[in-house]
Amino acid sequence: MERMDAQKARRLLRPLRYGEWLEAGLAMPPKSLIRHSIRSLEQLAWLFRPVSSAYPSVDLERMREWVAETVGDRELAERIDEVLRRQEGYKQRCLALHNLIQSRCEALRRRAEEEA
Amino acid sequence: MSRENEPRFGGMDRRTFLRTLAAAGITATAGAAFMLPGSDLMVMPHSKGYLVVDMAKCMGCVSCMMTCSMVHHGEASLSLSRIQIQQDSFADFPHDIHMAVCHQCEDAPCVRVCPVEADHVDGLFGNVRTIDPDRCIGCTQCIDACPWLPKRLQFNPATNTVQKCDLCANTPYLDEKGGPGGTQSCVKVCPTGAIAYVEKMPAQHDPYAYNVNLRDEGWAELGMTRDDFRLKEG
Amino acid sequence: MKPIDERGYGGRILHLKLSTLDYEMIPTEKYAEWGGGNGLATALFWDYCEDKTIRDGRDEKNVVVMATSPLCGTAAPSAGGRCEIVGVGCGHYPFGWFTRSNIGGRLSSMLKYAGWDAVVISGRAPRPVWVEITNDRVRYHDAGALWGMNAPDTQKSLFGILDRKKEGWGWQPLPDEEGGIGHTTQRPAIVCITPSGEHRSVHATLVHDAGNVCGQGGFGAVFGAKNLKALSVIGTGGVKAADPAALVRARFRVKERYAPDPHHPDLYHWGMLGNPMAINFAGHIKQSRRQSCVGCLMGCRTRYGMGYANEIKCQTSGWYARFAVHYAKGDEEAVTKIALRVGDYCNVMGVNSYGFQTVVPWLESLWHRGLLGPGKRIDTKLDFSKLGSWEFGKELIDAFAYRRDIGELFGDGVVHGAIKAGLEEEWREGRLDYPYWGVQEHGYDSRAEVEWGFASIMTERDINSHDFNGLFWGATLGMLEGVPPLIEAEELAHIVAKKLHPYVDGPECMDYSDENIYSDAVLHLVRWYIHYNRFWKNSALFCDLRWSDLFDTNAPDNVGATADEEVGEQVYWNAVTGEGISFLDGLKRGQRIYMLHNAIWALQGRHRDMVRFPDYIYDKKLERTELPFFMWIGRDKEGKWGYIDLRGRSLDREKFEDWKTRFYKAEGLDPATGWPTERGLNALGLSFVVETLKAHGKLGKES
């Protein structure tokens, strides 16, 4: 992770305003979808958490754009892009994305707290 | 259901007394219930089959009730069903559903009290306790004698007779052979497998014995519990 | 032919004349040609509603019909427990259409066991009443003490009143029966309204037991306007089948071949009948059971051990989760419990939760945009910063139930409220997603799953019929899991096309690529869909969540149970009624019923120019970022079948108008107006409608 100051870390972790949210969902077999509006990077990590009874449901490319443009975390977006370019199924990519986003959030939280 | 008021035999309750008789080799042969000389005790052979249920698994569709009355009477009727499912939509699981099946009692009181021997042990059909509608006079003493609630016998006002579960022995509208060893319509139609046919007699006098846990790993996969519940019959 | 009461019918129809607190009995024989359910109810509406031009179901002149089918109260698979409700509704845009809804549970079976095939409700009671139906006995009771009660309290009060011997519903003679004409262990089936119906909110539902709810059409408000608080039914009779052994045989057979296996559930199963779904969007709570309507092959509802949320399912269980997540900060159990509790409260207060799924995110957006709040364009005291909490959910539902705060603005309809608040553009541009007749979007957008949208706009409401929709879920969830499709696209297209024959000649009907959705093949698929609905689903009352079963991976050849010669819909119908009709005969009946609906809509003022989606369906491409893909089947330019993503398209106005023209012609309707023509009516045995339409100047011209 590039060196960033606490202010930037806090900015990336900020709760987003209405209009900046990412529409996503949780899909549950055999037939259901709960819609969710993702309102921060940490909520995005929550969306991708591995649970046995549901799948994160979101247009992955739109999600990458949102991380880059709305959240403003281009470094993370680049690493998401690497995952999306892998020849893997949706579920496998979601697991990789969860690890990636979760680690990023933890790192950002540490950085934000370090200088607090 | 308490049986405290039942007569006692030489200091023994009825069940102990029956076991003693059995140990002494005094048992009824197939299809032949008989009065023990010098007593009001009837000795009858055990039914060769029993229905047990899982009250925590039933989903209240009453398919068993509708099919029971359909195979016996050609009509779907909850009042003519020999298995009774009661439910309270507003009660908490697992107390929202009660399933009532005839116990095919070891010493069936309904058979004992029948004044015309309409309610009898049917040797042709695995000793199932059943009622001959042609002999029944509709006195309903059998209903009164049944120790369970709801009563496991039903009065049919159209024919003025009483009926009870015969394990599908006498089913004019069932293509298959019924009775012990054959098809039981309620078991076969139940979508969840909440009713089972067993050959071993469940413990008598135990208000929990006919309610068993029929939930398996598949049930858990559907997101529900496999916990045991001690659900008492009414 | 056997007497009517020996072939699935009770034999009599009850007409409640509320204005005079009187009733009459109508012999069912006269209406048996309509089958049951919607057909029967529509025919009764035609005869008993004198003014069919009314445009609001709350009008005293409205007539509501609750109708069963011969299958109700029998073990015909997933067909024994539905009850159809028909009449002029309220809350639609531009006005309340003659419409239908449906309620499950025990109501229809109890009506049948009491000997009644339908209940016609006309007039307005002079004061609040409830009606007790016990076998053939009918009594009106004062409902003053019940007025204001919610759904559980109303029903529990009536259980107490009706359990006159205080025996707690053991075996007992019916209440107050002298001589005991029947005994039962069962509770009465009660359908009731709540304060939302009493306040005539179009969001008001009819509620029966804990979680059986009739939502679309605002029938709760219609009952409220009629001063009818509740109907209680208990019967000790039975439903006689023409061929009992055939019914039992087919029920056993369908279980063997298609029903979900509870011991080895297949959560990725494709199809309807064999799907093990217990639809619960808010996650599982293990201390629970499946619960079903009468005669279902596998229940879709849940009862819990936590004091609330019994029988809620599907959208009701999950619509609030998206807000609860933020409030409960991701605590999964807390989210589930808040969502279930708020969903449950919708049923307690008799408020239709479906609209909330769409309207609450929109209200939240208005709040964020400064258009809603204290002193704002939409003035409200509701504190949207608390959205996601149980307390806010309760306040919101109460507002809609009692028509206070924003509940008053939207009390006559959501689109009506938006227009009243000067926010019509929100709807026209799609921020308020109400695509057909002022009714909320169901989740299967008209631009993608076109049969759903086309059939909704060609009828009068969200058609809410999942016949083809299992394909979307199977393919989409399979993609999420990373498993190959359980049925290859080409095979699936052929399986479905065979089921739809002779409406379609080949698999082209299942090609949902951009080029094909306006084709005749898709047009005839939509016709089949409407006709199937109108008879097999809405009249014979096969449940929408199990039927039709077009394809089914429980069967070795993936062919579903629909129309099957051993276990198809007509097998059960014929076993019970002895009619000996074919599956296709049922579809023809469906077409006839649909034609009669069109006649009523014409009388109400419908014209083809009104039959259009709001602008956003044509002007905006479908995005749906909450889905990674919206899978269906289609052909590429080389004609090769495959699974395709339906996102990213909008409908074409001109092409859809042309599609409508062809549709109207195929249905015997005048393409210039959409009204029934004399020839079309006569062809379907509806000549009795001609003079009425002519008298109102609504008879279509022959093309």
mmCIF file of N, CA, C and O in Angstrom, chain C residues 32-84:
data_model
loop_
_atom_site.group_PDB
_atom_site.id
_atom_site.type_symbol
_atom_site.label_atom_id
_atom_site.label_comp_id
_atom_site.label_asym_id
_atom_site.label_seq_id
_atom_site.Cartn_x
_atom_site.Cartn_y
_atom_site.Cartn_z
ATOM 1 N N ALA C 32 -71.312 -23.160 -13.232
ATOM 2 C CA ALA C 32 -70.276 -24.199 -13.248
ATOM 3 C C ALA C 32 -69.433 -24.152 -14.519
ATOM 4 O O ALA C 32 -68.279 -24.575 -14.517
ATOM 5 N N GLU C 33 -69.990 -23.625 -15.601
ATOM 6 C CA GLU C 33 -69.224 -23.558 -16.852
ATOM 7 C C GLU C 33 -67.950 -22.725 -16.688
ATOM 8 O O GLU C 33 -67.018 -22.849 -17.486
ATOM 9 N N TRP C 34 -67.905 -21.862 -15.678
ATOM 10 C CA TRP C 34 -66.734 -21.010 -15.461
ATOM 11 C C TRP C 34 -65.658 -21.712 -14.643
ATOM 12 O O TRP C 34 -64.580 -21.158 -14.459
ATOM 13 N N GLY C 35 -65.960 -22.879 -14.144
ATOM 14 C CA GLY C 35 -64.960 -23.654 -13.406
ATOM 15 C C GLY C 35 -64.922 -23.300 -11.945
ATOM 16 O O GLY C 35 -65.477 -23.982 -11.099
ATOM 17 N N GLY C 36 -64.287 -22.212 -11.633
ATOM 18 C CA GLY C 36 -64.170 -21.773 -10.245
ATOM 19 C C GLY C 36 -63.333 -20.519 -10.203
ATOM 20 O O GLY C 36 -63.049 -19.921 -11.253
ATOM 21 N N GLY C 37 -62.934 -20.109 -9.021
ATOM 22 C CA GLY C 37 -61.996 -19.008 -8.845
ATOM 23 C C GLY C 37 -62.337 -17.780 -9.660
ATOM 24 O O GLY C 37 -63.463 -17.274 -9.616
ATOM 25 N N ASN C 38 -61.373 -17.326 -10.437
ATOM 26 C CA ASN C 38 -61.524 -16.073 -11.157
ATOM 27 C C ASN C 38 -62.661 -16.113 -12.178
ATOM 28 O O ASN C 38 -63.435 -15.156 -12.301
ATOM 29 N N GLY C 39 -62.764 -17.202 -12.914
ATOM 30 C CA GLY C 39 -63.824 -17.281 -13.917
ATOM 31 C C GLY C 39 -65.189 -17.203 -13.272
ATOM 32 O O GLY C 39 -66.063 -16.430 -13.692
ATOM 33 N N LEU C 40 -65.364 -18.001 -12.243
ATOM 34 C CA LEU C 40 -66.631 -18.012 -11.507
ATOM 35 C C LEU C 40 -66.913 -16.629 -10.924
ATOM 36 O O LEU C 40 -68.021 -16.093 -11.038
ATOM 37 N N ALA C 41 -65.887 -16.051 -10.317
ATOM 38 C CA ALA C 41 -66.061 -14.759 -9.650
ATOM 39 C C ALA C 41 -66.357 -13.646 -10.654
ATOM 40 O O ALA C 41 -67.175 -12.763 -10.400
ATOM 41 N N THR C 42 -65.687 -13.701 -11.804
ATOM 42 C CA THR C 42 -65.919 -12.659 -12.805
ATOM 43 C C THR C 42 -67.340 -12.754 -13.356
ATOM 44 O O THR C 42 -68.013 -11.734 -13.558
ATOM 45 N N ALA C 43 -67.783 -13.980 -13.589
ATOM 46 C CA ALA C 43 -69.152 -14.152 -14.077
ATOM 47 C C ALA C 43 -70.160 -13.642 -13.052
ATOM 48 O O ALA C 43 -71.161 -13.001 -13.412
ATOM 49 N N LEU C 44 -69.894 -13.907 -11.778
ATOM 50 C CA LEU C 44 -70.785 -13.415 -10.726
ATOM 51 C C LEU C 44 -70.730 -11.892 -10.645
ATOM 52 O O LEU C 44 -71.758 -11.232 -10.463
ATOM 53 N N PHE C 45 -69.540 -11.336 -10.794
ATOM 54 C CA PHE C 45 -69.407 -9.875 -10.790
ATOM 55 C C PHE C 45 -70.239 -9.284 -11.928
ATOM 56 O O PHE C 45 -70.957 -8.303 -11.755
ATOM 57 N N TRP C 46 -70.113 -9.896 -13.083
ATOM 58 C CA TRP C 46 -70.855 -9.389 -14.249
ATOM 59 C C TRP C 46 -72.353 -9.349 -13.954
ATOM 60 O O TRP C 46 -73.047 -8.383 -14.270
ATOM 61 N N ASP C 47 -72.840 -10.404 -13.312
ATOM 62 C CA ASP C 47 -74.282 -10.490 -13.062
ATOM 63 C C ASP C 47 -74.733 -9.628 -11.886
ATOM 64 O O ASP C 47 -75.862 -9.130 -11.883
ATOM 65 N N TYR C 48 -73.898 -9.482 -10.885
ATOM 66 C CA TYR C 48 -74.363 -8.845 -9.647
ATOM 67 C C TYR C 48 -73.890 -7.400 -9.479
ATOM 68 O O TYR C 48 -74.418 -6.686 -8.632
ATOM 69 N N CYS C 49 -72.901 -6.971 -10.247
ATOM 70 C CA CYS C 49 -72.484 -5.561 -10.157
ATOM 71 C C CYS C 49 -73.244 -4.794 -11.248
ATOM 72 O O CYS C 49 -72.962 -4.958 -12.435
ATOM 73 N N GLU C 50 -74.197 -4.009 -10.813
ATOM 74 C CA GLU C 50 -75.067 -3.354 -11.799
ATOM 75 C C GLU C 50 -74.340 -2.263 -12.564
ATOM 76 O O GLU C 50 -74.562 -2.061 -13.756
ATOM 77 N N ASP C 51 -73.478 -1.523 -11.879
ATOM 78 C CA ASP C 51 -72.756 -0.429 -12.531
ATOM 79 C C ASP C 51 -71.289 -0.822 -12.703
ATOM 80 O O ASP C 51 -70.491 -0.696 -11.775
ATOM 81 N N LYS C 52 -70.968 -1.260 -13.892
ATOM 82 C CA LYS C 52 -69.590 -1.727 -14.116
ATOM 83 C C LYS C 52 -68.686 -0.614 -14.630
ATOM 84 O O LYS C 52 -67.594 -0.885 -15.121
ATOM 85 N N THR C 53 -69.164 0.623 -14.503
ATOM 86 C CA THR C 53 -68.312 1.740 -14.925
ATOM 87 C C THR C 53 -67.590 2.363 -13.728
ATOM 88 O O THR C 53 -66.813 3.300 -13.903
ATOM 89 N N ILE C 54 -67.830 1.866 -12.551
ATOM 90 C CA ILE C 54 -67.199 2.482 -11.374
ATOM 91 C C ILE C 54 -65.680 2.328 -11.436
ATOM 92 O O ILE C 54 -65.168 1.357 -11.992
ATOM 93 N N ARG C 55 -64.989 3.305 -10.866
ATOM 94 C CA ARG C 55 -63.539 3.355 -11.010
ATOM 95 C C ARG C 55 -62.820 3.372 -9.658
ATOM 96 O O ARG C 55 -61.650 3.760 -9.583
ATOM 97 N N ASP C 56 -63.525 3.044 -8.635
ATOM 98 C CA ASP C 56 -62.891 2.980 -7.317
ATOM 99 C C ASP C 56 -63.609 1.897 -6.530
ATOM 100 O O ASP C 56 -64.831 1.963 -6.346
ATOM 101 N N GLY C 57 -62.838 0.929 -6.095
ATOM 102 C CA GLY C 57 -63.427 -0.224 -5.403
ATOM 103 C C GLY C 57 -64.135 0.140 -4.118
ATOM 104 O O GLY C 57 -64.891 -0.675 -3.578
ATOM 105 N N ARG C 58 -63.875 1.347 -3.625
ATOM 106 C CA ARG C 58 -64.511 1.740 -2.374
ATOM 107 C C ARG C 58 -65.931 2.280 -2.591
ATOM 108 O O ARG C 58 -66.600 2.672 -1.641
ATOM 109 N N ASP C 59 -66.325 2.324 -3.841
ATOM 110 C CA ASP C 59 -67.688 2.742 -4.177
ATOM 111 C C ASP C 59 -68.682 1.711 -3.637
ATOM 112 O O ASP C 59 -68.467 0.506 -3.776
ATOM 113 N N GLU C 60 -69.765 2.192 -3.064
ATOM 114 C CA GLU C 60 -70.779 1.291 -2.496
ATOM 115 C C GLU C 60 -71.324 0.324 -3.548
ATOM 116 O O GLU C 60 -71.759 -0.789 -3.242
ATOM 117 N N LYS C 61 -71.288 0.760 -4.805
ATOM 118 C CA LYS C 61 -71.860 -0.081 -5.864
ATOM 119 C C LYS C 61 -70.943 -1.252 -6.238
ATOM 120 O O LYS C 61 -71.342 -2.141 -6.986
ATOM 121 N N ASN C 62 -69.743 -1.224 -5.743
ATOM 122 C CA ASN C 62 -68.805 -2.304 -6.075
ATOM 123 C C ASN C 62 -69.296 -3.639 -5.496
ATOM 124 O O ASN C 62 -69.933 -3.683 -4.441
ATOM 125 N N VAL C 63 -68.987 -4.687 -6.214
ATOM 126 C CA VAL C 63 -69.291 -6.042 -5.748
ATOM 127 C C VAL C 63 -67.978 -6.822 -5.679
ATOM 128 O O VAL C 63 -67.190 -6.805 -6.633
ATOM 129 N N VAL C 64 -67.734 -7.435 -4.560
ATOM 130 C CA VAL C 64 -66.522 -8.246 -4.390
ATOM 131 C C VAL C 64 -66.945 -9.710 -4.342
ATOM 132 O O VAL C 64 -67.945 -10.045 -3.713
ATOM 133 N N VAL C 65 -66.172 -10.539 -5.000
ATOM 134 C CA VAL C 65 -66.483 -11.968 -4.973
ATOM 135 C C VAL C 65 -65.246 -12.728 -4.495
ATOM 136 O O VAL C 65 -64.139 -12.517 -5.005
ATOM 137 N N MET C 66 -65.457 -13.571 -3.514
ATOM 138 C CA MET C 66 -64.407 -14.495 -3.072
ATOM 139 C C MET C 66 -64.800 -15.862 -3.603
ATOM 140 O O MET C 66 -65.900 -16.334 -3.321
ATOM 141 N N ALA C 67 -63.906 -16.494 -4.349
ATOM 142 C CA ALA C 67 -64.317 -17.739 -4.999
ATOM 143 C C ALA C 67 -63.301 -18.852 -4.809
ATOM 144 O O ALA C 67 -62.087 -18.626 -4.854
ATOM 145 N N THR C 68 -63.813 -20.037 -4.617
ATOM 146 C CA THR C 68 -62.982 -21.237 -4.500
ATOM 147 C C THR C 68 -62.989 -21.966 -5.844
ATOM 148 O O THR C 68 -63.612 -21.505 -6.791
ATOM 149 N N SER C 69 -62.333 -23.100 -5.885
ATOM 150 C CA SER C 69 -62.422 -23.937 -7.084
ATOM 151 C C SER C 69 -62.788 -25.346 -6.632
ATOM 152 O O SER C 69 -62.696 -25.666 -5.438
ATOM 153 N N PRO C 70 -63.167 -26.204 -7.568
ATOM 154 C CA PRO C 70 -63.446 -27.590 -7.180
ATOM 155 C C PRO C 70 -62.265 -28.248 -6.472
ATOM 156 O O PRO C 70 -62.443 -29.162 -5.670
ATOM 157 N N LEU C 71 -61.055 -27.776 -6.759
ATOM 158 C CA LEU C 71 -59.878 -28.393 -6.152
ATOM 159 C C LEU C 71 -59.652 -27.948 -4.713
ATOM 160 O O LEU C 71 -58.911 -28.591 -3.970
ATOM 161 N N CYS C 72 -60.245 -26.837 -4.311
ATOM 162 C CA CYS C 72 -60.020 -26.333 -2.952
ATOM 163 C C CYS C 72 -60.554 -27.335 -1.937
ATOM 164 O O CYS C 72 -61.644 -27.874 -2.104
ATOM 165 N N GLY C 73 -59.752 -27.538 -0.912
ATOM 166 C CA GLY C 73 -60.157 -28.491 0.115
ATOM 167 C C GLY C 73 -59.833 -29.919 -0.244
ATOM 168 O O GLY C 73 -60.198 -30.835 0.489
ATOM 169 N N THR C 74 -59.155 -30.129 -1.385
ATOM 170 C CA THR C 74 -58.692 -31.472 -1.733
ATOM 171 C C THR C 74 -57.165 -31.482 -1.705
ATOM 172 O O THR C 74 -56.526 -30.433 -1.588
ATOM 173 N N ALA C 75 -56.612 -32.671 -1.875
ATOM 174 C CA ALA C 75 -55.158 -32.788 -1.859
ATOM 175 C C ALA C 75 -54.554 -32.650 -3.258
ATOM 176 O O ALA C 75 -53.417 -33.072 -3.477
ATOM 177 N N ALA C 76 -55.282 -32.089 -4.204
ATOM 178 C CA ALA C 76 -54.660 -31.757 -5.491
ATOM 179 C C ALA C 76 -53.415 -30.926 -5.167
ATOM 180 O O ALA C 76 -53.505 -29.974 -4.393
ATOM 181 N N PRO C 77 -52.267 -31.274 -5.707
ATOM 182 C CA PRO C 77 -51.009 -30.717 -5.199
ATOM 183 C C PRO C 77 -50.915 -29.201 -5.359
ATOM 184 O O PRO C 77 -50.998 -28.664 -6.462
ATOM 185 N N SER C 78 -50.734 -28.530 -4.242
ATOM 186 C CA SER C 78 -50.569 -27.076 -4.221
ATOM 187 C C SER C 78 -51.707 -26.380 -4.953
ATOM 188 O O SER C 78 -51.508 -25.417 -5.683
ATOM 189 N N ALA C 79 -52.910 -26.911 -4.780
ATOM 190 C CA ALA C 79 -54.094 -26.308 -5.392
ATOM 191 C C ALA C 79 -55.278 -26.333 -4.434
ATOM 192 O O ALA C 79 -56.359 -25.897 -4.805
ATOM 193 N N GLY C 80 -55.068 -26.814 -3.250
ATOM 194 C CA GLY C 80 -56.200 -26.984 -2.346
ATOM 195 C C GLY C 80 -56.488 -25.800 -1.456
ATOM 196 O O GLY C 80 -57.502 -25.779 -0.760
ATOM 197 N N GLY C 81 -55.608 -24.797 -1.474
ATOM 198 C CA GLY C 81 -55.724 -23.777 -0.431
ATOM 199 C C GLY C 81 -55.808 -22.336 -0.877
ATOM 200 O O GLY C 81 -55.667 -21.428 -0.062
ATOM 201 N N ARG C 82 -56.006 -22.096 -2.179
ATOM 202 C CA ARG C 82 -56.062 -20.689 -2.608
ATOM 203 C C ARG C 82 -57.512 -20.225 -2.713
ATOM 204 O O ARG C 82 -58.412 -21.007 -2.987
ATOM 205 N N CYS C 83 -57.703 -18.938 -2.498
ATOM 206 C CA CYS C 83 -59.032 -18.347 -2.633
ATOM 207 C C CYS C 83 -58.891 -17.085 -3.480
ATOM 208 O O CYS C 83 -58.052 -16.229 -3.187
ATOM 209 N N GLU C 84 -59.667 -16.983 -4.522
ATOM 210 C CA GLU C 84 -59.571 -15.848 -5.444
ATOM 211 C C GLU C 84 -60.495 -14.725 -4.977
ATOM 212 O O GLU C 84 -61.636 -14.978 -4.564
#
